[in-house]
Short mmCIF file of C-alpha atoms and ligand atoms in Angstrom, two decimals:
data_model
loop_
_atom_site.label_atom_id
_atom_site.label_comp_id
_atom_site.label_asym_id
_atom_site.label_seq_id
_atom_site.Cartn_x
_atom_site.Cartn_y
_atom_site.Cartn_z
CA UNK S 1 15.77 118.48 73.89
CA UNK S 2 16.78 122.13 73.45
CA UNK S 3 19.96 123.99 72.64
CA UNK S 4 22.08 124.67 75.77
CA UNK S 5 20.39 121.88 77.78
CA UNK S 6 22.89 120.06 80.00
CA UNK S 7 22.06 116.34 80.16
CA UNK S 8 23.61 113.01 81.08
CA UNK S 9 23.94 109.81 79.06
CA UNK S 10 26.10 106.82 78.17
CA UNK S 11 27.94 106.63 74.85
CA UNK S 12 26.78 103.58 72.87
CA UNK S 13 28.61 103.81 69.53
CA UNK S 14 31.38 105.37 67.52
CA UNK S 15 30.54 107.95 64.82
CA UNK S 16 32.27 108.24 61.43
CA UNK S 17 34.42 111.14 62.65
CA UNK S 18 35.63 109.37 65.78
CA UNK S 19 32.98 111.04 67.97
CA UNK S 20 30.81 109.33 70.60
CA UNK S 21 27.18 108.62 69.76
CA UNK S 22 24.40 108.26 72.32
CA UNK S 23 20.61 108.08 72.30
CA UNK S 24 18.50 110.43 74.38
CA UNK S 25 14.71 109.96 74.18
CA UNK S 26 14.96 108.70 70.60
CA UNK S 27 17.32 111.50 69.50
CA UNK S 28 20.79 110.51 68.27
CA UNK S 29 23.38 112.77 69.89
CA UNK S 30 26.89 113.17 68.44
CA UNK S 31 29.47 114.11 71.08
CA UNK S 32 33.10 114.61 70.00
CA UNK S 33 35.82 113.36 72.42
CA UNK S 34 33.46 110.92 74.18
CA UNK S 35 34.27 107.20 74.12
CA UNK S 36 32.00 104.16 73.94
CA UNK S 37 30.89 103.06 77.42
CA UNK S 38 31.56 106.43 79.05
CA UNK S 39 28.88 108.10 81.14
CA UNK S 40 29.07 111.81 80.38
CA UNK S 41 27.44 115.13 81.20
CA UNK S 42 26.98 116.99 77.93
CA UNK S 43 25.73 120.35 76.68
CA UNK S 44 23.47 120.43 73.61
CA UNK S 45 24.86 122.73 70.91
CA UNK S 46 22.44 122.15 68.04
CA UNK S 47 19.20 120.21 67.61
CA UNK S 48 17.96 119.02 64.21
CA UNK S 49 15.20 116.58 63.31
CA UNK S 50 16.07 113.24 64.94
CA UNK S 51 19.63 114.16 65.89
CA UNK S 52 21.69 116.66 67.85
CA UNK S 53 25.26 117.81 68.39
CA UNK S 54 26.69 118.28 71.86
CA UNK S 55 29.96 118.82 73.69
CA UNK S 56 31.31 117.04 76.74
CA UNK S 57 30.91 119.04 79.97
CA UNK S 58 32.27 116.29 82.21
CA UNK S 59 33.26 112.65 81.83
CA UNK S 60 31.50 111.00 84.78
CA UNK S 61 32.81 107.45 84.17
CA UNK S 62 35.95 107.50 82.01
CA UNK S 63 36.70 104.58 79.68
CA UNK S 64 39.83 102.53 80.42
CA UNK S 65 41.29 103.67 77.09
CA UNK S 66 41.09 107.39 78.00
CA UNK S 67 44.45 109.10 78.61
CA UNK S 68 45.66 112.66 79.18
CA UNK S 69 46.34 114.39 75.81
CA UNK S 70 49.89 115.65 75.22
CA UNK S 71 48.98 118.89 73.51
CA UNK S 72 47.79 121.97 75.46
CA UNK S 73 45.38 122.98 72.66
CA UNK S 74 43.92 119.49 72.08
CA UNK S 75 40.14 119.89 71.71
CA UNK S 76 40.49 123.53 70.62
CA UNK S 77 42.67 122.95 67.55
CA UNK S 78 41.05 120.94 64.74
CA UNK S 79 44.19 118.93 63.91
CA UNK S 80 43.82 115.93 66.25
CA UNK S 81 40.69 114.15 67.40
CA UNK S 82 42.11 111.12 69.26
CA UNK S 83 44.95 112.26 71.55
CA UNK S 84 42.74 111.38 74.53
CA UNK S 85 42.72 107.70 73.46
CA UNK S 86 45.43 105.07 74.12
CA UNK S 87 47.25 104.49 70.83
CA UNK S 88 46.43 100.76 70.47
CA UNK S 89 42.77 101.64 70.91
CA UNK S 90 42.98 104.44 68.31
CA UNK S 91 43.86 101.72 65.81
CA UNK S 92 40.86 99.64 66.87
CA UNK S 93 38.59 102.69 66.48
CA UNK S 94 39.87 103.24 62.94
CA UNK S 95 39.30 99.58 62.01
CA UNK S 96 35.78 99.81 63.44
CA UNK S 97 35.11 103.01 61.51
CA UNK S 98 36.10 101.34 58.22
CA UNK S 99 33.85 98.32 58.99
CA UNK S 100 30.97 100.70 59.78
CA UNK S 101 31.49 102.71 56.57
CA UNK S 102 31.35 99.56 54.42
CA UNK S 103 28.28 98.34 56.33
CA UNK S 104 26.33 101.61 56.31
CA UNK S 105 27.39 103.10 52.97
CA UNK S 106 28.14 100.09 50.76
CA UNK S 107 25.83 97.54 52.48
CA UNK S 108 28.78 95.17 52.62
CA UNK S 109 30.29 93.22 55.52
CA UNK S 110 34.10 93.29 55.41
CA UNK S 111 36.72 91.73 57.61
CA UNK S 112 39.24 94.51 58.20
CA UNK S 113 42.82 93.33 58.78
CA UNK S 114 44.82 94.74 61.72
CA UNK S 115 46.16 98.26 61.09
CA UNK S 116 49.76 98.69 59.97
CA UNK S 117 51.33 101.37 62.16
CA UNK S 118 54.43 103.55 61.91
CA UNK S 119 57.41 103.74 64.27
CA UNK S 120 56.22 106.99 65.87
CA UNK S 121 52.88 107.96 67.38
CA UNK S 122 54.06 111.59 67.65
CA UNK S 123 56.42 113.83 65.60
CA UNK S 124 55.72 111.75 62.49
CA UNK S 125 54.49 114.45 60.09
CA UNK S 126 56.88 115.71 57.42
CA UNK S 127 54.47 118.42 56.24
CA UNK S 128 53.37 121.44 58.27
CA UNK S 129 50.60 123.81 57.22
CA UNK S 130 50.12 126.90 59.43
CA UNK S 131 47.41 129.45 58.64
CA UNK S 132 48.24 133.01 59.66
CA UNK S 133 45.52 135.47 60.67
CA UNK S 134 44.89 138.50 62.84
CA UNK S 135 43.17 138.68 66.23
CA UNK S 136 41.44 141.95 65.23
CA UNK S 137 43.59 143.94 67.70
CA UNK S 138 46.75 144.11 65.63
CA UNK S 139 48.24 140.80 66.83
CA UNK S 140 49.32 138.31 64.14
CA UNK S 141 48.31 134.71 64.92
CA UNK S 142 50.12 131.59 63.67
CA UNK S 143 48.48 128.25 64.37
CA UNK S 144 45.94 125.71 63.16
CA UNK S 145 42.27 126.03 62.34
CA UNK S 146 39.72 125.04 64.97
CA UNK S 147 37.58 122.05 63.86
CA UNK S 148 35.19 122.94 61.00
CA UNK S 149 36.19 126.60 61.07
CA UNK S 150 38.68 129.12 59.76
CA UNK S 151 39.42 130.53 63.21
CA UNK S 152 43.13 130.22 63.94
CA UNK S 153 44.09 128.66 67.29
CA UNK S 154 47.59 130.01 68.02
CA UNK S 155 50.29 127.44 68.79
CA UNK S 156 54.01 127.53 69.54
CA UNK S 157 54.58 123.84 68.64
CA UNK S 158 52.62 120.75 67.56
CA UNK S 159 53.44 117.27 68.90
CA UNK S 160 52.43 115.37 65.75
CA UNK S 161 54.53 117.59 63.51
CA UNK S 162 58.29 117.29 63.05
CA UNK S 163 60.84 118.40 65.66
CA UNK S 164 61.59 121.63 63.76
CA UNK S 165 58.00 122.93 64.12
CA UNK S 166 58.56 125.15 67.20
CA UNK S 167 61.69 126.70 65.61
CA UNK S 168 59.86 127.51 62.35
CA UNK S 169 57.00 129.16 64.26
CA UNK S 170 59.43 131.16 66.45
CA UNK S 171 61.36 132.31 63.36
CA UNK S 172 58.26 133.58 61.57
CA UNK S 173 56.95 135.32 64.72
CA UNK S 174 60.25 137.21 64.92
CA UNK S 175 60.15 138.10 61.21
CA UNK S 176 56.51 139.27 61.24
CA UNK S 177 57.22 141.47 64.25
CA UNK S 178 60.38 142.88 62.70
CA UNK S 179 58.58 143.86 59.49
CA UNK S 180 55.17 144.69 61.01
CA UNK S 181 53.51 142.08 58.79
CA UNK S 182 49.85 141.34 59.49
CA UNK S 183 47.88 138.11 59.27
CA UNK S 184 45.16 137.63 56.66
CA UNK S 185 41.56 138.40 57.53
CA UNK S 186 39.17 136.35 55.37
CA UNK S 187 36.14 138.58 56.02
CA UNK S 188 37.74 141.82 54.83
CA UNK S 189 40.21 140.12 52.41
CA UNK S 190 42.98 142.19 54.01
CA UNK S 191 46.32 141.51 55.67
CA UNK S 192 49.75 140.43 54.39
CA UNK S 193 50.39 136.76 55.23
CA UNK S 194 47.93 133.88 54.73
CA UNK S 195 49.88 130.71 55.42
CA UNK S 196 53.27 129.14 56.10
CA UNK S 197 53.79 125.70 54.59
CA UNK S 198 56.83 123.49 55.21
CA UNK S 199 57.74 120.09 53.75
CA UNK S 200 60.66 118.01 54.96
CA UNK S 201 62.50 116.05 52.31
CA UNK S 202 65.27 113.85 53.74
CA UNK S 203 66.21 116.37 56.43
CA UNK S 204 65.87 119.45 54.18
CA UNK S 205 62.94 121.87 54.27
CA UNK S 206 60.91 123.53 51.52
CA UNK S 207 59.33 126.59 53.16
CA UNK S 208 56.56 128.52 51.40
CA UNK S 209 55.12 131.83 52.61
CA UNK S 210 51.67 132.42 51.12
CA UNK S 211 51.07 136.17 51.03
CA UNK S 212 48.95 138.86 49.41
CA UNK S 213 52.18 140.80 48.73
CA UNK S 214 54.10 140.97 45.45
CA UNK S 215 57.34 140.49 47.31
CA UNK S 216 58.47 139.76 50.86
CA UNK S 217 60.09 142.70 52.68
CA UNK S 218 63.57 142.23 54.22
CA UNK S 219 64.05 138.84 52.52
CA UNK S 220 67.65 138.59 53.66
CA UNK S 221 66.63 139.17 57.26
CA UNK S 222 64.04 136.37 56.99
CA UNK S 223 66.70 134.05 55.55
CA UNK S 224 69.09 134.99 58.38
CA UNK S 225 66.42 134.43 61.06
CA UNK S 226 65.53 131.03 59.58
CA UNK S 227 69.22 130.07 59.39
CA UNK S 228 69.70 131.10 62.97
CA UNK S 229 66.60 129.48 64.47
CA UNK S 230 65.97 126.45 62.23
CA UNK S 231 69.12 124.37 61.90
CA UNK S 232 68.15 122.70 58.63
CA UNK S 233 69.10 123.29 55.00
CA UNK S 234 66.07 124.98 53.42
CA UNK S 235 64.53 126.41 50.28
CA UNK S 236 62.29 129.46 50.52
CA UNK S 237 59.36 130.30 48.24
CA UNK S 238 56.76 133.06 48.13
CA UNK S 239 53.32 132.15 46.83
CA UNK S 240 51.11 135.09 45.89
CA UNK S 241 47.44 134.61 46.68
CA UNK S 242 45.07 137.59 46.70
CA UNK S 243 41.93 135.61 45.91
CA UNK S 244 38.90 136.07 48.11
CA UNK S 245 38.56 132.33 48.66
CA UNK S 246 39.90 129.70 51.02
CA UNK S 247 42.03 127.96 48.38
CA UNK S 248 45.47 127.89 50.01
CA UNK S 249 47.79 128.62 47.10
CA UNK S 250 47.66 131.19 44.33
CA UNK S 251 49.03 130.27 40.90
CA UNK S 252 52.37 132.02 41.26
CA UNK S 253 55.28 130.53 43.24
CA UNK S 254 58.41 132.71 43.39
CA UNK S 255 61.65 131.01 44.32
CA UNK S 256 63.54 133.17 46.85
CA UNK S 257 66.35 131.14 48.33
CA UNK S 258 68.04 127.73 48.30
CA UNK S 259 67.72 124.78 45.98
CA UNK S 260 64.52 124.70 43.86
CA UNK S 261 63.76 121.10 44.80
CA UNK S 262 65.37 118.36 46.89
CA UNK S 263 66.37 114.81 46.12
CA UNK S 264 65.05 111.88 48.13
CA UNK S 265 64.86 108.11 47.85
CA UNK S 266 62.47 105.47 49.01
CA UNK S 267 62.57 101.68 48.55
CA UNK S 268 65.42 102.04 46.05
CA UNK S 269 63.79 104.73 43.88
CA UNK S 270 65.43 108.16 43.65
CA UNK S 271 63.13 111.16 43.12
CA UNK S 272 62.82 114.93 43.48
CA UNK S 273 60.26 116.82 45.52
CA UNK S 274 59.33 120.34 44.43
CA UNK S 275 57.28 123.07 46.03
CA UNK S 276 54.00 121.83 44.51
CA UNK S 277 54.52 118.06 44.65
CA UNK S 278 52.09 115.99 46.69
CA UNK S 279 53.88 114.05 49.43
CA UNK S 280 52.42 111.48 51.82
CA UNK S 281 52.76 113.01 55.32
CA UNK S 282 54.36 110.06 57.11
CA UNK S 283 57.53 108.63 55.48
CA UNK S 284 57.62 105.45 57.57
CA UNK S 285 53.99 104.43 56.95
CA UNK S 286 54.26 105.58 53.33
CA UNK S 287 57.10 103.10 52.67
CA UNK S 288 55.02 100.29 54.20
CA UNK S 289 51.98 101.34 52.18
CA UNK S 290 53.85 101.43 48.86
CA UNK S 291 55.56 98.06 49.51
CA UNK S 292 52.18 96.53 50.27
CA UNK S 293 50.60 98.00 47.11
CA UNK S 294 53.45 96.52 45.05
CA UNK S 295 53.09 93.09 46.66
CA UNK S 296 49.29 93.10 46.29
CA UNK S 297 49.46 94.16 42.62
CA UNK S 298 51.07 90.76 41.85
CA UNK S 299 52.50 92.31 38.68
CA UNK S 300 54.87 90.34 36.42
CA UNK S 301 56.62 90.89 33.08
CA UNK S 302 53.26 90.51 31.27
CA UNK S 303 51.40 93.05 33.39
CA UNK S 304 50.50 96.67 32.67
CA UNK S 305 49.83 98.69 35.81
CA UNK S 306 47.69 101.80 35.45
CA UNK S 307 48.43 104.15 38.36
CA UNK S 308 45.56 106.64 38.51
CA UNK S 309 46.12 109.80 40.62
CA UNK S 310 49.86 109.18 40.49
CA UNK S 311 51.31 112.37 42.09
CA UNK S 312 55.07 112.70 41.61
CA UNK S 313 55.27 109.12 40.32
CA UNK S 314 57.03 107.26 43.11
CA UNK S 315 54.50 104.45 43.34
CA UNK S 316 54.31 104.29 39.52
CA UNK S 317 58.06 103.64 39.42
CA UNK S 318 57.93 100.99 42.15
CA UNK S 319 55.16 99.22 40.24
CA UNK S 320 56.96 99.59 36.89
CA UNK S 321 60.01 97.80 38.30
CA UNK S 322 57.94 94.63 38.75
CA UNK S 323 55.74 94.97 35.64
CA UNK S 324 56.02 95.12 31.85
CA UNK S 325 55.06 98.79 32.02
CA UNK S 326 53.27 101.34 34.19
CA UNK S 327 51.11 104.30 33.21
CA UNK S 328 50.66 107.27 35.56
CA UNK S 329 47.79 109.78 35.34
CA UNK S 330 48.04 113.00 37.36
CA UNK S 331 46.39 116.41 37.16
CA UNK S 332 49.23 118.65 38.49
CA UNK S 333 51.70 119.50 35.68
CA UNK S 334 54.65 120.03 38.05
CA UNK S 335 54.11 116.59 39.60
CA UNK S 336 54.02 115.02 36.12
CA UNK S 337 57.33 116.71 35.18
CA UNK S 338 58.88 115.36 38.37
CA UNK S 339 57.43 111.90 37.64
CA UNK S 340 59.03 111.96 34.16
CA UNK S 341 62.34 113.00 35.68
CA UNK S 342 62.04 110.25 38.29
CA UNK S 343 61.44 107.63 35.55
CA UNK S 344 64.55 108.85 33.71
CA UNK S 345 66.76 109.07 36.82
CA UNK S 346 65.90 105.49 37.71
CA UNK S 347 66.39 104.10 34.19
CA UNK S 348 62.68 103.31 33.88
CA UNK S 349 61.72 105.72 31.06
CA UNK S 350 61.05 102.81 28.65
CA UNK S 351 58.62 101.27 31.11
CA UNK S 352 56.73 104.37 32.29
CA UNK S 353 54.34 106.76 30.50
CA UNK S 354 52.93 109.66 32.50
CA UNK S 355 49.81 111.50 31.35
CA UNK S 356 48.93 114.94 32.63
CA UNK S 357 45.22 115.60 33.04
CA UNK S 358 42.08 114.43 34.77
CA UNK S 359 41.65 110.70 35.38
CA UNK S 360 37.99 111.02 34.40
CA UNK S 361 39.06 112.19 30.95
CA UNK S 362 42.16 110.04 30.40
CA UNK S 363 41.59 106.73 32.22
CA UNK S 364 38.76 105.32 30.03
CA UNK S 365 40.90 105.55 26.86
CA UNK S 366 44.01 104.20 28.59
CA UNK S 367 42.09 101.16 29.88
CA UNK S 368 40.58 100.54 26.46
CA UNK S 369 43.98 100.68 24.75
CA UNK S 370 45.74 98.44 27.26
CA UNK S 371 43.01 95.80 27.20
CA UNK S 372 43.05 95.72 23.41
CA UNK S 373 46.80 94.99 23.57
CA UNK S 374 45.90 91.87 25.56
CA UNK S 375 48.11 92.53 28.59
CA UNK S 376 47.23 91.44 32.09
CA UNK S 377 46.08 94.72 33.68
CA UNK S 378 46.14 95.99 37.24
CA UNK S 379 44.57 99.36 38.14
CA UNK S 380 45.78 101.31 41.18
CA UNK S 381 43.52 104.15 42.35
CA UNK S 382 44.83 106.68 44.89
CA UNK S 383 42.39 109.61 44.69
CA UNK S 384 42.09 112.63 47.01
CA UNK S 385 39.59 112.51 49.92
CA UNK S 386 36.53 113.10 47.76
CA UNK S 387 37.19 109.79 46.02
CA UNK S 388 36.81 108.97 42.31
CA UNK S 389 34.65 110.68 39.74
CA UNK S 390 31.77 108.50 38.53
CA UNK S 391 33.38 108.36 35.04
CA UNK S 392 36.47 106.80 36.64
CA UNK S 393 34.29 104.31 38.55
CA UNK S 394 32.38 103.31 35.40
CA UNK S 395 35.61 102.84 33.43
CA UNK S 396 37.17 100.73 36.20
CA UNK S 397 34.00 98.67 36.64
CA UNK S 398 33.90 97.80 32.95
CA UNK S 399 37.68 97.43 32.63
CA UNK S 400 38.06 93.67 33.04
CA UNK S 401 41.32 94.49 34.84
CA UNK S 402 42.67 91.50 36.76
CA UNK S 403 43.01 93.37 40.03
CA UNK S 404 42.06 96.76 41.37
CA UNK S 405 44.01 98.22 44.28
CA UNK S 406 42.21 101.17 45.83
CA UNK S 407 44.36 103.31 48.16
CA UNK S 408 42.12 105.67 50.09
CA UNK S 409 42.51 108.41 52.70
CA UNK S 410 38.78 108.53 53.52
CA UNK S 411 36.81 105.41 54.51
CA UNK S 412 33.40 106.85 53.56
CA UNK S 413 34.35 107.64 49.95
CA UNK S 414 36.26 104.34 49.72
CA UNK S 415 33.13 102.43 50.79
CA UNK S 416 30.99 104.40 48.31
CA UNK S 417 33.36 103.81 45.37
CA UNK S 418 33.92 100.13 46.21
CA UNK S 419 30.14 99.67 46.54
CA UNK S 420 29.76 101.12 43.04
CA UNK S 421 32.50 98.92 41.56
CA UNK S 422 31.34 95.70 43.23
CA UNK S 423 27.68 96.44 42.44
CA UNK S 424 26.09 96.79 45.90
CA UNK S 425 25.46 100.41 44.86
CA UNK S 426 24.58 101.97 41.52
CA UNK S 427 24.43 105.47 40.11
CA UNK S 428 21.11 106.18 38.40
CA UNK S 429 22.41 109.22 36.52
CA UNK S 430 21.75 111.67 39.33
CA UNK S 431 22.27 109.87 42.64
CA UNK S 432 23.77 106.78 44.24
CA UNK S 433 21.32 104.06 45.34
CA UNK S 434 21.40 100.62 46.95
CA UNK S 435 21.21 97.82 44.37
CA UNK S 436 18.39 95.37 45.05
CA UNK S 437 20.22 92.51 43.30
CA UNK S 438 23.93 93.28 43.72
CA UNK S 439 26.04 91.96 40.88
CA UNK S 440 29.39 92.95 39.46
CA UNK S 441 32.65 91.56 38.12
CA UNK S 442 34.64 92.38 41.28
CA UNK S 443 34.63 91.23 44.90
CA UNK S 444 36.51 92.58 47.89
CA UNK S 445 39.63 90.51 48.47
CA UNK S 446 41.13 92.40 51.43
CA UNK S 447 40.88 95.63 53.42
CA UNK S 448 43.86 96.82 55.43
CA UNK S 449 44.26 100.17 57.25
CA UNK S 450 47.58 102.01 57.50
CA UNK S 451 47.89 104.55 60.31
CA UNK S 452 49.42 107.39 58.34
CA UNK S 453 47.82 109.98 60.66
CA UNK S 454 48.23 108.91 64.33
CA UNK S 455 46.24 110.97 66.91
CA UNK S 456 43.76 112.08 64.24
CA UNK S 457 40.51 110.57 62.96
CA UNK S 458 42.08 110.01 59.53
CA UNK S 459 43.33 106.70 58.19
CA UNK S 460 44.74 105.36 54.95
CA UNK S 461 43.27 102.08 53.66
CA UNK S 462 44.23 99.63 50.93
CA UNK S 463 41.26 97.72 49.53
CA UNK S 464 41.98 95.02 46.94
CA UNK S 465 39.29 94.00 44.48
CA UNK S 466 39.64 90.72 42.62
CA UNK S 467 37.85 89.83 39.40
CA UNK S 468 35.22 87.13 39.63
CA UNK S 469 34.92 86.17 35.97
C1 SAM Z 501 46.19 111.11 47.46
S1 SAM Z 501 47.21 111.83 46.23
C2 SAM Z 501 48.10 110.41 45.68
C3 SAM Z 501 49.38 110.71 44.96
C4 SAM Z 501 50.33 109.53 44.73
N1 SAM Z 501 49.67 108.30 44.40
C5 SAM Z 501 51.25 109.35 45.93
O1 SAM Z 501 51.17 108.35 46.61
O2 SAM Z 501 52.07 110.25 46.16
C6 SAM Z 501 46.07 112.19 44.99
C7 SAM Z 501 46.68 112.80 43.73
O3 SAM Z 501 45.63 112.94 42.78
C8 SAM Z 501 45.83 114.15 42.06
N2 SAM Z 501 44.51 114.47 41.50
C9 SAM Z 501 43.46 115.08 42.11
N3 SAM Z 501 42.40 115.09 41.30
C10 SAM Z 501 42.77 114.48 40.15
C11 SAM Z 501 42.07 114.16 38.95
N4 SAM Z 501 40.81 114.49 38.77
N5 SAM Z 501 42.74 113.51 37.98
C12 SAM Z 501 44.05 113.17 38.15
N6 SAM Z 501 44.75 113.45 39.28
C13 SAM Z 501 44.11 114.08 40.27
C14 SAM Z 501 46.39 115.10 43.09
O4 SAM Z 501 47.09 116.15 42.49
C15 SAM Z 501 47.30 114.16 43.90
O5 SAM Z 501 48.61 114.15 43.37
#
């Protein structure tokens, strides 16, 4: 098999990124946007030892689940991977992916419960992130990155983002043109605007312009354009980022217009969202996820809940309401301030302690202290995609906590971390290996996906671990 060969084959399996997998003369070929059972004509893009990457040239026998994608840039933009698949089948694919991750990474067979879905398959996102670049001929591009790249695919709307998306894009196009502002070029570290980020909080928007400039020109004109085009109450921030790196935000956020943060409520808890707070992207699925975490925690008036990676503290507060106390640990100082405010606003300050810092540094001591007080302990883990640090895993494994609720946004790191906690995997000081005689104090009690990210390959999962002894 050589690069640029055009060949035919039938897809036999699903890959971890939602792609089709087929075998061609002993070589495993990964083909994005191809479905199991489909006969396809494909073009080889890259050949490595034992495997290859290819793209679909033509679907010769389409699967029953294949549908026409809604978005004109589907397949070019890296945002969605599954718009060509009937929604009910997307959920099946995600369940299968989680099963495969546990089988292949953690050497564990799990029975994955049916996925909990939201009300909307489209227009569900409350958070929009639009990189801005230049086409090299003086045209400023606003859009999304192509898959695995930093090349901006221009868009005028996005069907998974909120209804205000097209208006926000149109407003910024008008403003950039008016002021002659250029998009950022990563190679030469030049250009004015790097990104536009928008979060919706209960019908109000927090808009951030990430720029290399000290100040935005014609601020009042930008405010007027936004007021005219986007019919929502909004706050406007400038974030200054001149770093030659692909980290989105610089350290400095400058408040330009509107309220500094906005109030929201969920499941009876009132809270504030600021420009830097982490927010789950799908309000409807988020409420279902948090309710389920609370129910699964089985906390009572004798229970301490440790909420590791606690963000702005909403889940900590929901857990505290049912428990003796709850302890949040979060790295972002602004999120911790908001979590403290949230505890106060909801009359829970006596039941909640929030620590600012890294879980790997704080969690071991917190577990030790709580266990020595003799309380029933539940640990909730909700890390970013890369999963938990090994120090966190070791502390949780040795914790003797009654239950561990792992909330994950990446099945492969979930499987790895659960394998380490339950003992099917171990860390030998430098790498993770399969345990020959698996043993540990925890077993998997349940695994349930939540479709926080419809049309994409991503999925949120709650995995409950129960103590065996
Ligand atoms: C997936 S979010 C979950 C937030 C929160 N549980 C929620 O539902 O809103 C992960 C959080 O972990 C925080 N974080 C990332 N690395 C961390 C670390 N090493 N220690 C503590 N917090 C961390 C992030 O800032 C983010 O708020």
